[in-house]
């Protein structure tokens, strides 16, 4: 059931990004500037902006902090509390790389969460707790120390696969406690995610597949006109969701599924 | 007493209330979290220019200072039906607190009596739990 190769590949997946700073937003630069970076799919933009902003700060001769900016692609605000890989799958319909993102500094949207490390830590840990609540009624996460919770987040910040899994393997351990529900969220572009209670087995005891789960969450969907993506790949609809929970989850322990009209 | 209005969209049901206090506009929202099986209280405060207020930052305002005492129970996240940033009271703590006040009747009133001191809310949305 557990696939080390897949877990490792998911952790190491990266997206080439070009951060663009233009003269209308940053009036003290004389010409548009760009900063290129390879960002981990499993990380979050507010945790990955420091080098790009340091570069910009040199050009404008003042310190630009992550709270001074926000990110936009194709006229849309990037919800930076979502993992980078999920945002890419959500916003970029065709494969044109690098992913060109506009860094904005004015008209800061009120609907965005604040990009402080503390807020990112809170949101990440709230998701992990909720995922464990679904899987194990919260028993595993409540048996861990605050230090272990923080190690889960810090290992994402520092990109340390082994540190992460040394704690996460306990959240993935299901032998004695049968898993109650699968942590899974469904996204359609332009909408907040849909989340419903999904059991690992169907009523007839067959394993719940991705297709079964989608139909439970979105009963009226016509799947033939959609592409179903997670972690940048088209996931076969007959994949058991319990396998996905163990191998295709993001570090927040949720499976994030993107449904895009094809 | 500002009314609670029940809203519905394809993502769920929520109760919403908008009030004017001192020099703020306060929007409160109650959603239901199916993972914990508890209601969740969300709120935002807006200044006189309509800008959303950041909690936890330096302030001279006494209401905001009082609120910052509860900062360990409050955090920011995305409202599940509206998709916008709101502050919330952690649902996991709600469950612990409810267990201490255990009494099956008037569950929403009990929950409400726990949460309302934190955000100085006037009256509970009695219809909400039926809808959820």
Short mmCIF file of C-alpha atoms in Angstrom, two decimals:
data_model
loop_
_atom_site.label_atom_id
_atom_site.label_comp_id
_atom_site.label_asym_id
_atom_site.label_seq_id
_atom_site.Cartn_x
_atom_site.Cartn_y
_atom_site.Cartn_z
CA UNK A 1 0.00 0.00 0.00
CA UNK A 2 2.73 2.53 0.87
CA UNK A 3 4.85 3.67 -2.02
CA UNK A 4 8.09 5.35 -0.97
CA UNK A 5 8.99 6.32 -4.56
CA UNK A 6 5.72 8.14 -5.06
CA UNK A 7 5.89 9.89 -1.70
CA UNK A 8 9.45 10.97 -2.48
CA UNK A 9 8.63 12.20 -5.99
CA UNK A 10 5.70 14.21 -4.69
CA UNK A 11 7.87 15.83 -2.06
CA UNK A 12 10.53 16.75 -4.61
CA UNK A 13 8.19 18.06 -7.32
CA UNK A 14 9.10 21.63 -8.33
CA UNK A 15 7.64 24.34 -10.52
CA UNK A 16 9.73 26.97 -12.31
CA UNK A 17 8.33 30.40 -11.44
CA UNK A 18 9.15 33.87 -12.79
CA UNK A 19 8.19 36.64 -10.36
CA UNK A 20 7.60 39.87 -12.27
CA UNK A 21 7.87 43.29 -10.65
CA UNK A 22 6.56 46.05 -12.84
CA UNK A 23 7.10 49.78 -12.77
CA UNK A 24 3.46 50.65 -12.08
CA UNK A 25 3.50 48.75 -8.77
CA UNK A 26 7.06 49.50 -7.74
CA UNK A 27 7.47 53.05 -8.93
CA UNK A 28 11.09 53.42 -7.89
CA UNK A 29 12.38 50.79 -10.32
CA UNK A 30 13.32 52.11 -13.74
CA UNK A 31 12.44 49.02 -15.74
CA UNK A 32 10.50 45.81 -15.07
CA UNK A 33 12.44 43.22 -13.10
CA UNK A 34 12.13 39.47 -12.92
CA UNK A 35 13.30 36.87 -10.44
CA UNK A 36 13.38 33.19 -11.33
CA UNK A 37 13.00 30.36 -8.82
CA UNK A 38 12.25 26.63 -8.68
CA UNK A 39 9.58 26.27 -6.01
CA UNK A 40 8.47 23.07 -4.25
CA UNK A 41 4.93 22.03 -5.15
CA UNK A 42 4.33 21.02 -1.54
CA UNK A 43 5.29 24.39 -0.06
CA UNK A 44 3.51 27.74 0.21
CA UNK A 45 4.28 31.04 -1.51
CA UNK A 46 4.65 33.16 1.66
CA UNK A 47 7.43 30.79 2.76
CA UNK A 48 9.26 31.03 -0.57
CA UNK A 49 9.31 34.73 -1.34
CA UNK A 50 12.24 35.96 0.72
CA UNK A 51 14.94 35.67 -1.97
CA UNK A 52 12.74 37.27 -4.63
CA UNK A 53 11.89 40.14 -2.29
CA UNK A 54 15.50 40.58 -1.25
CA UNK A 55 16.36 40.93 -4.95
CA UNK A 56 13.62 43.53 -5.39
CA UNK A 57 14.68 45.38 -2.23
CA UNK A 58 18.11 45.97 -3.76
CA UNK A 59 16.56 47.59 -6.85
CA UNK A 60 14.24 49.86 -4.89
CA UNK A 61 16.66 50.60 -2.09
CA UNK A 62 14.17 49.83 0.67
CA UNK A 63 13.13 46.65 2.47
CA UNK A 64 10.15 44.96 0.89
CA UNK A 65 8.54 42.39 3.16
CA UNK A 66 6.07 39.63 2.25
CA UNK A 67 3.30 41.56 3.99
CA UNK A 68 3.85 44.47 1.55
CA UNK A 69 2.98 42.38 -1.51
CA UNK A 70 0.43 40.00 -2.96
CA UNK A 71 0.50 37.68 -5.97
CA UNK A 72 -1.58 37.66 -9.11
CA UNK A 73 -1.76 35.42 -12.18
CA UNK A 74 -3.90 36.11 -15.20
CA UNK A 75 -5.88 38.76 -13.32
CA UNK A 76 -6.60 36.37 -10.44
CA UNK A 77 -5.49 36.65 -6.84
CA UNK A 78 -3.36 33.68 -5.77
CA UNK A 79 -4.65 32.26 -2.49
CA UNK A 80 -1.30 31.75 -0.91
CA UNK A 81 -2.49 29.57 1.95
CA UNK A 82 -3.01 26.84 -0.67
CA UNK A 83 0.01 24.69 -1.62
CA UNK A 84 1.96 25.98 -4.63
CA UNK A 85 1.32 22.78 -6.62
CA UNK A 86 -2.44 23.06 -6.09
CA UNK A 87 -2.43 26.71 -7.22
CA UNK A 88 -0.48 25.78 -10.35
CA UNK A 89 -2.89 22.94 -11.22
CA UNK A 90 -5.80 25.30 -10.56
CA UNK A 91 -4.67 28.36 -12.51
CA UNK A 92 -2.45 27.19 -15.34
CA UNK A 93 -4.49 25.44 -17.99
CA UNK A 94 -1.73 24.83 -20.46
CA UNK A 95 1.87 23.96 -19.84
CA UNK A 96 3.75 27.18 -20.46
CA UNK A 97 6.74 27.34 -18.19
CA UNK A 98 8.03 29.22 -16.30
CA UNK A 99 4.86 30.20 -14.48
CA UNK A 100 4.86 33.99 -14.73
CA UNK A 101 3.43 35.57 -11.60
CA UNK A 102 2.89 39.30 -11.06
CA UNK A 103 4.01 40.63 -7.72
CA UNK A 104 1.69 43.46 -6.72
CA UNK A 105 2.06 45.99 -3.96
CA UNK A 106 -1.03 48.19 -4.26
CA UNK A 107 -4.75 47.61 -3.67
CA UNK A 108 -4.04 44.75 -1.31
CA UNK A 109 -7.08 42.44 -1.43
CA UNK A 110 -8.92 42.13 1.89
CA UNK A 111 -9.98 38.57 1.18
CA UNK A 112 -6.43 37.18 1.40
CA UNK A 113 -5.06 35.70 4.63
CA UNK A 114 -1.99 37.43 5.98
CA UNK A 115 1.23 35.88 4.76
CA UNK A 116 3.02 35.75 8.11
CA UNK A 117 4.81 32.53 8.98
CA UNK A 118 2.58 32.24 12.08
CA UNK A 119 -0.60 32.38 10.01
CA UNK A 120 0.78 29.79 7.58
CA UNK A 121 1.74 27.57 10.51
CA UNK A 122 -1.78 27.91 12.03
CA UNK A 123 -3.57 27.11 8.77
CA UNK A 124 -1.28 24.17 8.03
CA UNK A 125 -1.71 22.71 11.51
CA UNK A 126 -5.48 23.30 11.47
CA UNK A 127 -5.61 21.20 8.29
CA UNK A 128 -3.43 18.46 9.80
CA UNK A 129 -5.63 18.37 12.90
CA UNK A 130 -8.79 18.24 10.85
CA UNK A 131 -7.33 15.45 8.68
CA UNK A 132 -6.54 13.42 11.80
CA UNK A 133 -9.99 14.18 13.20
CA UNK A 134 -11.43 12.65 10.02
CA UNK A 135 -9.09 9.64 9.97
CA UNK A 136 -8.65 8.78 13.64
CA UNK A 137 -11.08 11.01 15.56
CA UNK A 138 -8.05 13.14 16.44
CA UNK A 139 -6.42 10.45 18.57
CA UNK A 140 -3.04 10.49 16.85
CA UNK A 141 -2.55 14.24 16.68
CA UNK A 142 -3.59 14.71 20.32
CA UNK A 143 -1.02 12.11 21.38
CA UNK A 144 1.76 14.18 19.81
CA UNK A 145 3.61 17.03 21.49
CA UNK A 146 3.43 20.62 20.33
CA UNK A 147 7.06 20.21 19.32
CA UNK A 148 6.14 17.35 16.99
CA UNK A 149 3.34 19.43 15.46
CA UNK A 150 5.85 22.20 14.81
CA UNK A 151 8.30 19.74 13.28
CA UNK A 152 5.69 18.87 10.65
CA UNK A 153 5.48 22.52 9.59
CA UNK A 154 9.18 23.30 9.97
CA UNK A 155 10.17 20.35 7.78
CA UNK A 156 7.98 21.79 4.98
CA UNK A 157 9.61 25.21 5.48
CA UNK A 158 13.10 23.66 5.35
CA UNK A 159 12.23 21.05 2.74
CA UNK A 160 13.31 18.03 4.86
CA UNK A 161 11.52 14.86 3.68
CA UNK A 162 12.96 12.55 6.37
CA UNK A 163 12.17 14.97 9.23
CA UNK A 164 8.62 15.30 7.94
CA UNK A 165 7.95 11.59 7.56
CA UNK A 166 9.55 10.72 10.92
CA UNK A 167 6.49 12.40 12.49
CA UNK A 168 3.97 12.02 9.66
CA UNK A 169 4.27 8.21 9.56
CA UNK A 170 2.26 8.15 12.79
CA UNK A 171 -0.53 10.17 11.17
CA UNK A 172 -0.46 7.66 8.31
CA UNK A 173 -0.58 4.63 10.62
CA UNK A 174 -3.98 2.95 10.44
CA UNK A 175 -3.55 -0.65 11.58
CA UNK A 176 -5.24 -0.81 14.96
CA UNK A 177 -7.55 2.18 14.49
CA UNK A 178 -9.61 1.68 11.39
CA UNK A 179 -9.67 4.87 9.35
CA UNK A 180 -13.04 6.65 9.71
CA UNK A 181 -13.07 9.17 6.88
CA UNK A 182 -10.68 10.22 4.12
CA UNK A 183 -9.31 13.80 4.24
CA UNK A 184 -10.08 15.05 0.74
CA UNK A 185 -11.02 18.42 -0.78
CA UNK A 186 -12.43 19.10 -4.23
CA UNK A 187 -11.69 22.33 -6.10
CA UNK A 188 -13.29 23.87 -9.14
CA UNK A 189 -11.49 27.00 -10.40
CA UNK A 190 -13.01 30.17 -8.94
CA UNK A 191 -14.70 28.47 -6.01
CA UNK A 192 -13.75 27.56 -2.44
CA UNK A 193 -13.25 23.82 -1.98
CA UNK A 194 -16.00 21.31 -1.36
CA UNK A 195 -15.45 18.92 1.53
CA UNK A 196 -17.82 16.12 2.60
CA UNK A 197 -17.46 12.99 4.73
CA UNK A 198 -16.01 10.22 2.55
CA UNK A 199 -15.64 6.70 3.97
CA UNK A 200 -12.78 4.52 2.72
CA UNK A 201 -15.32 1.82 1.71
CA UNK A 202 -18.58 2.00 -0.17
CA UNK A 203 -21.82 0.58 1.25
CA UNK A 204 -21.13 -2.75 -0.43
CA UNK A 205 -17.68 -2.90 1.23
CA UNK A 206 -15.83 -2.28 -2.04
CA UNK A 207 -13.01 0.28 -1.74
CA UNK A 208 -14.25 3.82 -2.38
CA UNK A 209 -12.65 5.06 -5.61
CA UNK A 210 -11.85 8.61 -6.64
CA UNK A 211 -14.91 8.53 -8.89
CA UNK A 212 -17.17 7.35 -6.02
CA UNK A 213 -15.83 10.19 -3.85
CA UNK A 214 -16.30 12.89 -6.51
CA UNK A 215 -19.88 11.79 -7.08
CA UNK A 216 -20.60 11.90 -3.35
CA UNK A 217 -19.23 15.46 -3.10
CA UNK A 218 -20.65 16.74 -6.39
CA UNK A 219 -23.67 14.59 -7.22
CA UNK A 220 -24.70 16.53 -10.35
CA UNK A 221 -21.29 16.61 -12.01
CA UNK A 222 -20.88 15.29 -15.56
CA UNK A 223 -17.42 13.75 -15.17
CA UNK A 224 -16.98 13.10 -18.89
CA UNK A 225 -16.43 16.83 -19.47
CA UNK A 226 -13.85 17.25 -16.70
CA UNK A 227 -10.15 16.57 -16.19
CA UNK A 228 -9.34 15.36 -12.67
CA UNK A 229 -5.90 16.40 -11.43
CA UNK A 230 -3.92 16.02 -8.24
CA UNK A 231 -0.22 16.63 -7.69
CA UNK A 232 0.01 17.68 -11.33
CA UNK A 233 -1.18 14.37 -12.74
CA UNK A 234 -4.44 13.06 -14.20
CA UNK A 235 -5.42 10.57 -11.52
CA UNK A 236 -7.30 7.50 -12.81
CA UNK A 237 -10.88 7.60 -11.54
CA UNK A 238 -10.75 4.01 -10.29
CA UNK A 239 -7.91 4.76 -7.82
CA UNK A 240 -8.92 3.79 -4.25
CA UNK A 241 -9.05 6.94 -2.11
CA UNK A 242 -7.41 5.15 0.80
CA UNK A 243 -4.33 4.60 -1.39
CA UNK A 244 -4.42 8.27 -2.38
CA UNK A 245 -4.64 9.34 1.28
CA UNK A 246 -1.48 7.40 2.04
CA UNK A 247 0.55 8.29 -1.05
CA UNK A 248 -0.85 11.31 -2.87
CA UNK A 249 -1.67 13.63 0.03
CA UNK A 250 0.00 16.99 0.49
CA UNK A 251 1.96 17.49 3.73
CA UNK A 252 -1.22 18.90 5.35
CA UNK A 253 -2.52 15.29 5.10
CA UNK A 254 -5.29 16.24 2.69
CA UNK A 255 -5.81 14.97 -0.84
CA UNK A 256 -6.48 18.09 -2.95
CA UNK A 257 -8.36 17.31 -6.17
CA UNK A 258 -8.71 19.80 -8.99
CA UNK A 259 -11.68 19.43 -11.33
CA UNK A 260 -11.28 21.37 -14.53
CA UNK A 261 -13.63 21.52 -17.47
CA UNK A 262 -11.77 20.02 -20.44
CA UNK B 1 -30.32 43.89 17.74
CA UNK B 2 -28.95 43.07 14.32
CA UNK B 3 -30.60 40.07 12.72
CA UNK B 4 -28.93 36.81 11.79
CA UNK B 5 -29.68 35.89 8.22
CA UNK B 6 -29.37 32.32 6.96
CA UNK B 7 -27.56 31.95 3.63
CA UNK B 8 -27.09 28.94 1.39
CA UNK B 9 -24.87 28.24 -1.59
CA UNK B 10 -23.52 25.14 -3.28
CA UNK B 11 -20.86 24.82 -0.57
CA UNK B 12 -23.10 24.91 2.47
CA UNK B 13 -25.28 26.87 4.87
CA UNK B 14 -24.22 29.71 7.10
CA UNK B 15 -25.75 32.34 9.36
CA UNK B 16 -24.51 35.89 8.97
CA UNK B 17 -24.84 39.04 11.05
CA UNK B 18 -23.53 42.51 10.44
CA UNK B 19 -23.28 45.10 13.22
CA UNK B 20 -21.87 48.55 13.79
CA UNK B 21 -20.00 48.99 17.06
CA UNK B 22 -17.90 51.95 18.16
CA UNK B 23 -16.11 52.82 14.97
CA UNK B 24 -16.07 49.32 13.46
CA UNK B 25 -18.29 47.25 11.29
CA UNK B 26 -18.33 43.66 12.51
CA UNK B 27 -19.40 40.78 10.29
CA UNK B 28 -20.02 37.46 12.04
CA UNK B 29 -20.69 34.16 10.42
CA UNK B 30 -21.50 30.70 11.74
CA UNK B 31 -20.77 27.63 9.66
CA UNK B 32 -20.95 23.95 10.47
CA UNK B 33 -17.78 21.86 10.39
CA UNK B 34 -18.65 18.29 9.41
CA UNK B 35 -15.27 16.87 10.48
CA UNK B 36 -15.66 17.92 14.14
CA UNK B 37 -19.45 18.02 14.10
CA UNK B 38 -19.48 21.51 15.65
CA UNK B 39 -20.50 25.01 14.64
CA UNK B 40 -17.65 27.42 13.94
CA UNK B 41 -17.75 31.15 14.60
CA UNK B 42 -16.07 33.42 12.06
CA UNK B 43 -15.75 37.18 12.25
CA UNK B 44 -14.11 40.17 10.64
CA UNK B 45 -13.82 43.77 11.77
CA UNK B 46 -13.69 46.63 9.30
CA UNK B 47 -12.60 50.21 9.96
CA UNK B 48 -14.41 53.37 8.92
CA UNK B 49 -12.81 53.16 5.43
CA UNK B 50 -14.19 49.66 4.97
CA UNK B 51 -10.74 48.07 5.29
CA UNK B 52 -10.44 44.76 7.08
CA UNK B 53 -8.61 45.10 10.40
CA UNK B 54 -5.60 42.94 11.14
CA UNK B 55 -5.89 41.51 14.63
CA UNK B 56 -2.77 41.19 16.69
CA UNK B 57 -1.10 44.31 15.42
CA UNK B 58 -0.24 47.29 17.64
CA UNK B 59 -3.30 49.34 18.48
CA UNK B 60 -4.55 52.12 20.75
CA UNK B 61 -8.08 50.85 20.54
CA UNK B 62 -9.27 49.21 23.79
CA UNK B 63 -11.71 46.81 22.10
CA UNK B 64 -8.94 45.47 19.89
CA UNK B 65 -6.59 45.25 22.84
CA UNK B 66 -9.18 43.18 24.77
CA UNK B 67 -9.61 40.87 21.79
CA UNK B 68 -5.87 40.26 21.52
CA UNK B 69 -5.96 38.54 24.94
CA UNK B 70 -7.71 35.64 23.20
CA UNK B 71 -5.22 35.47 20.34
CA UNK B 72 -4.29 31.84 21.10
CA UNK B 73 -7.87 30.74 20.49
CA UNK B 74 -8.33 32.85 17.37
CA UNK B 75 -6.73 32.33 14.03
CA UNK B 76 -7.22 33.23 10.42
CA UNK B 77 -8.48 30.93 7.70
CA UNK B 78 -10.70 30.78 4.66
CA UNK B 79 -14.47 30.95 5.25
CA UNK B 80 -15.68 27.63 3.77
CA UNK B 81 -18.68 29.09 1.94
CA UNK B 82 -17.44 32.57 1.05
CA UNK B 83 -13.81 31.76 0.22
CA UNK B 84 -12.54 34.89 1.98
CA UNK B 85 -10.20 35.35 4.92
CA UNK B 86 -11.94 35.53 8.29
CA UNK B 87 -10.86 35.06 11.88
CA UNK B 88 -12.25 32.02 13.65
CA UNK B 89 -12.41 30.31 16.99
CA UNK B 90 -10.69 26.93 16.65
CA UNK B 91 -13.29 24.18 16.22
CA UNK B 92 -11.10 21.69 18.09
CA UNK B 93 -11.22 23.87 21.19
CA UNK B 94 -14.95 24.32 20.82
CA UNK B 95 -15.40 20.56 21.18
CA UNK B 96 -13.39 20.41 24.42
CA UNK B 97 -15.27 23.35 25.87
CA UNK B 98 -18.66 21.89 24.91
CA UNK B 99 -17.82 18.59 26.66
CA UNK B 100 -17.27 20.53 29.87
CA UNK B 101 -20.73 22.07 29.57
CA UNK B 102 -22.36 18.82 28.52
CA UNK B 103 -26.15 18.91 28.25
CA UNK B 104 -27.82 17.71 25.07
CA UNK B 105 -30.58 20.30 25.02
CA UNK B 106 -29.92 23.75 23.60
CA UNK B 107 -26.57 22.73 22.20
CA UNK B 108 -26.26 25.88 20.14
CA UNK B 109 -27.11 28.12 23.11
CA UNK B 110 -24.45 26.41 25.23
CA UNK B 111 -21.87 26.74 22.46
CA UNK B 112 -22.88 30.31 21.94
CA UNK B 113 -22.55 31.14 25.62
CA UNK B 114 -18.97 29.90 25.38
CA UNK B 115 -17.99 31.85 22.31
CA UNK B 116 -19.86 35.09 22.65
CA UNK B 117 -17.75 36.72 25.37
CA UNK B 118 -14.80 36.65 23.00
CA UNK B 119 -16.45 38.77 20.39
CA UNK B 120 -19.11 40.58 22.39
CA UNK B 121 -21.98 39.25 20.29
CA UNK B 122 -25.49 40.30 21.31
CA UNK B 123 -27.83 37.41 20.62
CA UNK B 124 -27.72 33.88 19.27
CA UNK B 125 -29.08 32.73 15.91
CA UNK B 126 -31.62 30.23 17.19
CA UNK B 127 -32.71 29.04 13.77
CA UNK B 128 -29.25 28.20 12.58
CA UNK B 129 -28.80 24.71 13.94
CA UNK B 130 -32.09 23.52 12.44
CA UNK B 131 -30.95 24.61 8.99
CA UNK B 132 -27.49 23.09 9.35
#
